[in-house]
Every structure is written in C-alpha cells, then in structure tokens.
Short mmCIF file of C-alpha atoms in Angstrom, two decimals:
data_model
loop_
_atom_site.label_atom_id
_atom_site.label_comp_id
_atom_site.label_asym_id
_atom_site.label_seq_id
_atom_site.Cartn_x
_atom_site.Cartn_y
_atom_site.Cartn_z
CA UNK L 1 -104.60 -190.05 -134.62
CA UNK L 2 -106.86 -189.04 -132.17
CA UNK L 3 -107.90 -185.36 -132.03
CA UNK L 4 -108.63 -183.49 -128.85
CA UNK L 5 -110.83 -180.49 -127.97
CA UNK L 6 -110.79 -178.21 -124.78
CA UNK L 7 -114.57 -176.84 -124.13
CA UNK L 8 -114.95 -173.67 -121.31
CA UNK L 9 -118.24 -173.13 -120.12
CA UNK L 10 -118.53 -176.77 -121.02
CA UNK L 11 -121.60 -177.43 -117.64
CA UNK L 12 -124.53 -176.17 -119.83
CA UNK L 13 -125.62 -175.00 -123.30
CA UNK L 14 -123.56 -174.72 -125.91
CA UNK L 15 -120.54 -175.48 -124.49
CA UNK L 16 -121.97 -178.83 -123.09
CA UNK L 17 -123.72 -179.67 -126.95
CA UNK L 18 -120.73 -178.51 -128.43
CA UNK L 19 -118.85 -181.45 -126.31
CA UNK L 20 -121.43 -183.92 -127.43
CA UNK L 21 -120.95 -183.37 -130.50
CA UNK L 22 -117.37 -183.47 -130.85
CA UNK L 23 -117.84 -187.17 -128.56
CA UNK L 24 -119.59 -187.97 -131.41
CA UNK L 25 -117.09 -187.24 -133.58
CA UNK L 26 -114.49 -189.55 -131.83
CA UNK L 27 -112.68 -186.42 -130.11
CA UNK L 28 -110.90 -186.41 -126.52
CA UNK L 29 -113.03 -183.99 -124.92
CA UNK L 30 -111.62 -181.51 -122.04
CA UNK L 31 -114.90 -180.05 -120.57
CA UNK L 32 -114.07 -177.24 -118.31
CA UNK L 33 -116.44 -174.92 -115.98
CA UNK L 34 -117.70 -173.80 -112.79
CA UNK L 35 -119.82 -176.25 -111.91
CA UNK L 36 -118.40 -179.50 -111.52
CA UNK L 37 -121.22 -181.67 -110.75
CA UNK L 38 -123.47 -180.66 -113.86
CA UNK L 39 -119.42 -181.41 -115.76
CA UNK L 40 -119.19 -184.78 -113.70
CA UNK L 41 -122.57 -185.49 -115.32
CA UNK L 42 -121.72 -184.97 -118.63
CA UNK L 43 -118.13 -186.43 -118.56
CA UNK L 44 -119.99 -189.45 -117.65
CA UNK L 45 -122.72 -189.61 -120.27
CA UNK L 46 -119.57 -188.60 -123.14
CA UNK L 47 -118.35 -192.17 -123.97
CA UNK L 48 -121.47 -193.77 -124.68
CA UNK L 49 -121.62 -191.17 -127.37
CA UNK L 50 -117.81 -192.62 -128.74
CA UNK L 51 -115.42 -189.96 -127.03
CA UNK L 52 -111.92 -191.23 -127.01
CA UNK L 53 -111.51 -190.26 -123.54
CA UNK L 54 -113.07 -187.25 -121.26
CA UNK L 55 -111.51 -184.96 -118.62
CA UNK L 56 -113.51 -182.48 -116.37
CA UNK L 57 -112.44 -179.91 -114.90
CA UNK L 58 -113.58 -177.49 -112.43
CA UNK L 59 -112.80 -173.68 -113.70
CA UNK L 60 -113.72 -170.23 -113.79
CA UNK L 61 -112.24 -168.28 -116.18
CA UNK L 62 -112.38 -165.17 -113.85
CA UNK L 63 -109.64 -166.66 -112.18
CA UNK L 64 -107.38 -165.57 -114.61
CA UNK L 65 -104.31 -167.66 -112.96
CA UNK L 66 -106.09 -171.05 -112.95
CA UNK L 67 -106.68 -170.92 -116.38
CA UNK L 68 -102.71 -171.95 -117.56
CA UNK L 69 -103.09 -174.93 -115.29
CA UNK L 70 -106.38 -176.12 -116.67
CA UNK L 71 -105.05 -175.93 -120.32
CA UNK L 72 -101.48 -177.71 -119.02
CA UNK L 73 -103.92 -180.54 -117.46
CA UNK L 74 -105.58 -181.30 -120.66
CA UNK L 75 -102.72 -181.35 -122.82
CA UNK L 76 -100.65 -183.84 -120.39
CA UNK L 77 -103.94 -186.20 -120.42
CA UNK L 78 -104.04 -185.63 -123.91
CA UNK L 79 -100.69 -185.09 -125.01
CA UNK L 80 -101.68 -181.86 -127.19
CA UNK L 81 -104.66 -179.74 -127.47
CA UNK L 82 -106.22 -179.58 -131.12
CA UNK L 83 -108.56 -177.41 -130.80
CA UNK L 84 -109.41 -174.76 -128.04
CA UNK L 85 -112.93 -173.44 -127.90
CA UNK L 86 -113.57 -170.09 -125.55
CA UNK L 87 -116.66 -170.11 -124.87
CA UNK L 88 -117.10 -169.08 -121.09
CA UNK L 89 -120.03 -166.68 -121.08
CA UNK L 90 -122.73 -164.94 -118.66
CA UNK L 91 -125.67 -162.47 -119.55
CA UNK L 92 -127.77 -160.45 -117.67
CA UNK L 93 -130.47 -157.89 -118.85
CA UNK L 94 -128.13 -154.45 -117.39
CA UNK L 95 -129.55 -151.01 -117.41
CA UNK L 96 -127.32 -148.38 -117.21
CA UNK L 97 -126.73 -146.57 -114.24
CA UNK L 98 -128.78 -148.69 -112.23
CA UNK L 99 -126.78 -149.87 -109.77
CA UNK L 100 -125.70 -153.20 -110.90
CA UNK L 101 -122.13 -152.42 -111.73
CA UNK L 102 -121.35 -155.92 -109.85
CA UNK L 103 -123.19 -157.96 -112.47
CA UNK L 104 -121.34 -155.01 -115.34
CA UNK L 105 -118.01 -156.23 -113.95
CA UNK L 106 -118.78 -159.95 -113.98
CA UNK L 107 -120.02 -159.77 -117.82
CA UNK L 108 -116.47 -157.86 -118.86
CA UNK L 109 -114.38 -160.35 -116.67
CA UNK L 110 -115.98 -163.39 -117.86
CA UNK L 111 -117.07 -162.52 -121.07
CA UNK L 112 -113.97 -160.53 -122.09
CA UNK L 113 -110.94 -160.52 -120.26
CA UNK L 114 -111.44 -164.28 -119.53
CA UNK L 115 -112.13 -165.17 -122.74
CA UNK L 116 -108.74 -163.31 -124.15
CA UNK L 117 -106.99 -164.60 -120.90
CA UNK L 118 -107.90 -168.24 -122.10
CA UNK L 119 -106.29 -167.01 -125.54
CA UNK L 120 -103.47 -165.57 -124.41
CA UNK L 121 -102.66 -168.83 -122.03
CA UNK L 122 -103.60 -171.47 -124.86
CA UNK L 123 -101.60 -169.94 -128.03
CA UNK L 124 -98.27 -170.74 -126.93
CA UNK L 125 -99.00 -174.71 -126.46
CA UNK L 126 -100.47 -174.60 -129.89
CA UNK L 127 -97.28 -172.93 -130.95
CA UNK L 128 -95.24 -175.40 -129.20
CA UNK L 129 -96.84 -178.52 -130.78
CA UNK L 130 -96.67 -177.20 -134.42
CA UNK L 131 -100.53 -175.60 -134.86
CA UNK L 132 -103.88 -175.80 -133.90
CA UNK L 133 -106.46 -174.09 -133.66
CA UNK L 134 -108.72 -171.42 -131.10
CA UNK L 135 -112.63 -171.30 -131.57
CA UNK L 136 -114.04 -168.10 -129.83
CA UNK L 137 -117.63 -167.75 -129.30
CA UNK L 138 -119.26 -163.99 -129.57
CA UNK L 139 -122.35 -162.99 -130.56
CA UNK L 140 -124.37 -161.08 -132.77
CA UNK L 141 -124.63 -158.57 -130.05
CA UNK L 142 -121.45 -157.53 -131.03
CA UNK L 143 -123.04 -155.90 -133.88
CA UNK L 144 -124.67 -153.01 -132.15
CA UNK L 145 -124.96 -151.69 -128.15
CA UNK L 146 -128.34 -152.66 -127.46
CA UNK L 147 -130.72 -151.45 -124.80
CA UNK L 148 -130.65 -153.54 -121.55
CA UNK L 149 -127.38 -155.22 -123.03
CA UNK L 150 -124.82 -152.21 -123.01
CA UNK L 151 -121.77 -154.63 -120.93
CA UNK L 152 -122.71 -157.82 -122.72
CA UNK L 153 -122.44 -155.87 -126.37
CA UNK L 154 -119.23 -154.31 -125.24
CA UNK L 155 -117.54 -157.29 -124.05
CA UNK L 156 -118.36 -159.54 -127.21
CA UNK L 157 -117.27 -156.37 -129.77
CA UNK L 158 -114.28 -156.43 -128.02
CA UNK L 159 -113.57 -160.17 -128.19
CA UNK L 160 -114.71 -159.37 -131.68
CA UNK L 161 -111.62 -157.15 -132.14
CA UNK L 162 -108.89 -158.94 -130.33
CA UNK L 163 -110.03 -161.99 -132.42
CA UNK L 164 -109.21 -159.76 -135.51
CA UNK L 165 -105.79 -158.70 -134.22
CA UNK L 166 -105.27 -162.29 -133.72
CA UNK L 167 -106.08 -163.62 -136.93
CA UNK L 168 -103.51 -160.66 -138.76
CA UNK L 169 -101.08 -162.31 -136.57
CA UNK L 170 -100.76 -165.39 -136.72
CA UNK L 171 -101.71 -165.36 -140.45
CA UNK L 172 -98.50 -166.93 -141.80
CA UNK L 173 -98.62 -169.76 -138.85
CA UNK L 174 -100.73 -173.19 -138.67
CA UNK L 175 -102.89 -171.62 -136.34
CA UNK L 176 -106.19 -171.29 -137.35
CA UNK L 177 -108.66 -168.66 -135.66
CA UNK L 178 -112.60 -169.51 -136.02
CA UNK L 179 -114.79 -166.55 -134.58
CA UNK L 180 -118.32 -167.86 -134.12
CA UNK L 181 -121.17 -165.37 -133.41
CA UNK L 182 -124.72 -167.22 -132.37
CA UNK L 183 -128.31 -165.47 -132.57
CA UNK L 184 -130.79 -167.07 -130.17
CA UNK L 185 -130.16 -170.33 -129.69
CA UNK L 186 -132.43 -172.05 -126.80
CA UNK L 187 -130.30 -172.09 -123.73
CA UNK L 188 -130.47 -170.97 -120.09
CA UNK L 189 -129.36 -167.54 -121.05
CA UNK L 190 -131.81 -166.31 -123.02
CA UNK L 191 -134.79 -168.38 -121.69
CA UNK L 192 -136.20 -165.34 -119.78
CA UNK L 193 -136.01 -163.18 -122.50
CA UNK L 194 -139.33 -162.23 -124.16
CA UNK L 195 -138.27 -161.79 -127.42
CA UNK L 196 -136.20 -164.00 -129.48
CA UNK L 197 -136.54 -163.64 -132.82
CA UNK L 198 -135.10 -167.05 -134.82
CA UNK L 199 -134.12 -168.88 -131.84
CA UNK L 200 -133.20 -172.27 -132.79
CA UNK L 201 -132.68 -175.54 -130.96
CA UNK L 202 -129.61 -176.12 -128.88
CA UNK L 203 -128.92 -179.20 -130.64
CA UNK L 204 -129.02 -178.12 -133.93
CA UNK L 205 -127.09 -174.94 -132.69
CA UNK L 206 -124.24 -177.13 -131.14
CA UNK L 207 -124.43 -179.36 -134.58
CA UNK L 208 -123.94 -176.17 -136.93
CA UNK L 209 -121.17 -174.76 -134.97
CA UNK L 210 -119.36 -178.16 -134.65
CA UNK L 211 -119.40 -178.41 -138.07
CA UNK L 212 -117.97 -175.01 -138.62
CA UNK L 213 -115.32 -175.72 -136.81
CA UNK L 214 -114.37 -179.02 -138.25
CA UNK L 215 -113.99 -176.78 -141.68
CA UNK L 216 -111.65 -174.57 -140.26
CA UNK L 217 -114.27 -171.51 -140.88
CA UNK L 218 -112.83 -168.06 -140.11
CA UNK L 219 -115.77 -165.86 -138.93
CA UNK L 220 -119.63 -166.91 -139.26
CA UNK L 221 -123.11 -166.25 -138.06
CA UNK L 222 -124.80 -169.46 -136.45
CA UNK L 223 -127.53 -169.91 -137.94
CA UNK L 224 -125.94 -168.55 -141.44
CA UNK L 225 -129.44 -167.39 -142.32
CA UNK L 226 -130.77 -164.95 -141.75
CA UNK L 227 -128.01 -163.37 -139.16
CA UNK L 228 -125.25 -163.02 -142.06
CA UNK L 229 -127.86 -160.74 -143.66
CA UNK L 230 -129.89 -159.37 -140.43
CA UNK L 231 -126.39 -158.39 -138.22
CA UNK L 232 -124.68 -155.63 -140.44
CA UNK L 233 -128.14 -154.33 -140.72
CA UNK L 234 -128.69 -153.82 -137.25
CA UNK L 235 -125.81 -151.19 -137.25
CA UNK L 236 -128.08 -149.39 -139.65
CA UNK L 237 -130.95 -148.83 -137.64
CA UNK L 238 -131.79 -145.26 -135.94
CA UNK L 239 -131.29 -145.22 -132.06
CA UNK L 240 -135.05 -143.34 -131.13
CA UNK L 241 -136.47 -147.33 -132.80
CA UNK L 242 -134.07 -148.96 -130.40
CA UNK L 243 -134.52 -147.05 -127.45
CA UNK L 244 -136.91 -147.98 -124.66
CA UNK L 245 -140.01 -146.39 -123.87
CA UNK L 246 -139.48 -143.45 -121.06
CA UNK L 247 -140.75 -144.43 -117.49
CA UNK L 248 -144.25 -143.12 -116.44
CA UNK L 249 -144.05 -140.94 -113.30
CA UNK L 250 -144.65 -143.23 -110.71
CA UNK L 251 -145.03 -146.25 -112.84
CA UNK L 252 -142.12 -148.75 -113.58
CA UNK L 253 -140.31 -149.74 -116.75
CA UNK L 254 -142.34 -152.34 -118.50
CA UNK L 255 -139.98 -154.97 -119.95
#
C-alpha cells in the first residue's frame, strides 16, 4: 500500500529535500507552502524521482483557519495521511528591544503557534484512520536563548514542550511523535549567517532526517554527531561568553 506524507514549508530547504526524498522512497507527497510557484516547480520535478502521486498546495500556516482545509485536501487525494511533517519555519537575526516586534510576532506565529495549529488540526484524522504519525521540526536553538535569536529560541523550546505533552498523551495510541532538532544545515536561512559551526549539506540533511523518520525515531539531533553531545552543553555555558560585545559610543554593533 502506498504511503503518503504531508510536507509544510515544503517551497525551499528542508522541507522541499525532505519531499525528494520521500519521492524517492515511492511516497504520495503533499507539498504545502507559501509560495506556489517555487511548489509548482517541485511538484513537477517529484515523479521523475518515483513519487506515487504529488499535490501542491498553496499555504501559510499563519492562517491558522486554512490549515484544516489543506490537511482535508490531502487526505481526500490521498485517502489518508501517513505521516505529517511540521516544518513551516522563518528566522531572522532579532535584537531585543529594537524595534522589530513585527518580524518577533511573525517568528512566534509561524514558528510556534502554526506549527502546534498544524498539530492540533492533523491529530484527529490520524485518529480517525487508526494511527499515524506527526514529524515536528525544532532546532537546537531550543537548547538555550541565544543572542540575536531570543523569538526564534523561544518559539522552538516551546514547540519543544508541546511536542513533549504530546508524546505523554498519546503514548498508549498508534500515533507516533518524531521531534527532529537540526544544527546548520545549508539552506536559505542561515546563509547570511557568519558563523556556522558543522553546517552540513542540505541533501545529506534532508537524507538523515528522512531516514529518521522512516524508523519511527522519537527525539534526535540531525546530524547525531556532534549536536547530541554539543546541545545539552550549551545550557551549561556562562551568559558574560554568550553575550555580545557592548556598542562603542557612536560606533555601531559589529555583527
């Protein structure tokens, strides 16, 4: 029987290598996200790699409402939905207090409250059909508030969280609950960033983390090595190393 996965933030990066890989794997692929050429694009280029069948569709996960009709159009194409991954993200480097609440709000309602909205929305249907199973994407930023990332760190330790209340229960159902929290892996969001310590490919990101999911994992670091070690560490270290050098009178904050 043919399985079926439904991707958000499925136009670029992981979401979109995450969908070629599970084309690879034979899957009907759902590939949802805002911008429905670059998901047009893809849907197309999905068969050739042995998808079973391919449905875009146009969504942002900030519109909370549109999200139960997204989900209700891939499982009618489908006829159920396997596996749901939530991976709908944005980042943006944020300092506090600096007047860029706007992009602050974004970052919770996407990265957040969209993701658990997707959640919320998706469980039911997996109910319904007898099990299945919900793939969350965090980070290992939700392993300490980090300068320059304070809305981004908060929104992915509290994904973190609801994705533990989750798994307690629905422990005794056939759900399955697979938490997946990525260092640096080379995509559009991090590009600009100066520093990124064990970045990896996006391919062989979006290969790891399909195969984590095929196994059913519960929580893991992608890559495995070094961030299972190098995460719970980071809690560890003293604020003054972590904290940004003060501003120069009259000079700006080098970054």
């Amino acid at each position: 029987m043919t399985r079926s996965i439904f991707i958000t933030g499925a136009s670029s990066g992981i979401g979109a290598a995450l969908a070629e890989e599970f084309a690879r794997r034979g899957y009907a692929v759902a590939i949802a996200g805002r911008r429905l050429e670059r998901l047009q694009y893809l849907a197309a280029r999905l068969p050739a790699l042995g998808a079973a069948s391919v449905l875009p569709i146009e969504l942002d996960v900030t519109d909370f409402a549109s999200i139960d009709a997204a989900l209700e159009r891939a499982a009618q194409a489908f006829g159920r939905l396997d596996v749901v991954v939530v991976n709908a993200g944005v980042g943006y480097s944020l300092p506090v207090g600096r007047g860029k609440f706007e992009q602050v709000q974004k970052t919770i309602d996407t990265d957040l409250t969209g993701a658990i909205a997707t959640i919320e929305f998706a469980l039911p249907r997996l109910r319904a059909q007898g099990g299945g199973q919900i793939v969350a994407v965090t980070s290992v930023a939700k392993s300490r508030g980090m300068p320059f990332l304070g809305a981004y760190s908060a929104a992915k330790s509290g994904l973190n969280r609801y994705l533990q209340a989750l798994r307690a229960e629905v422990r005794h159902e056939p759900i399955v609950v697979t938490e997946l929290a990525p260092g640096y892996i080379d995509t559009e969001i991090n590009r600009d960033v100066k520093s990124r310590p064990f970045v990896i490919p996006l391919e062989r990101g979006g290969a790891l983390m399909a195969r984590m999911i095929e196994k059913g994992v519960g929580h893991r670091y992608v890559p495995a090595w070094p961030w299972t070690l190098l995460a719970p560490l980071v809690k560890l270290v003293p604020t003054r190393l972590l904290a940004p050098r003060p501003r120069k009178p009259g000079g700006t904050r080098g970054r």
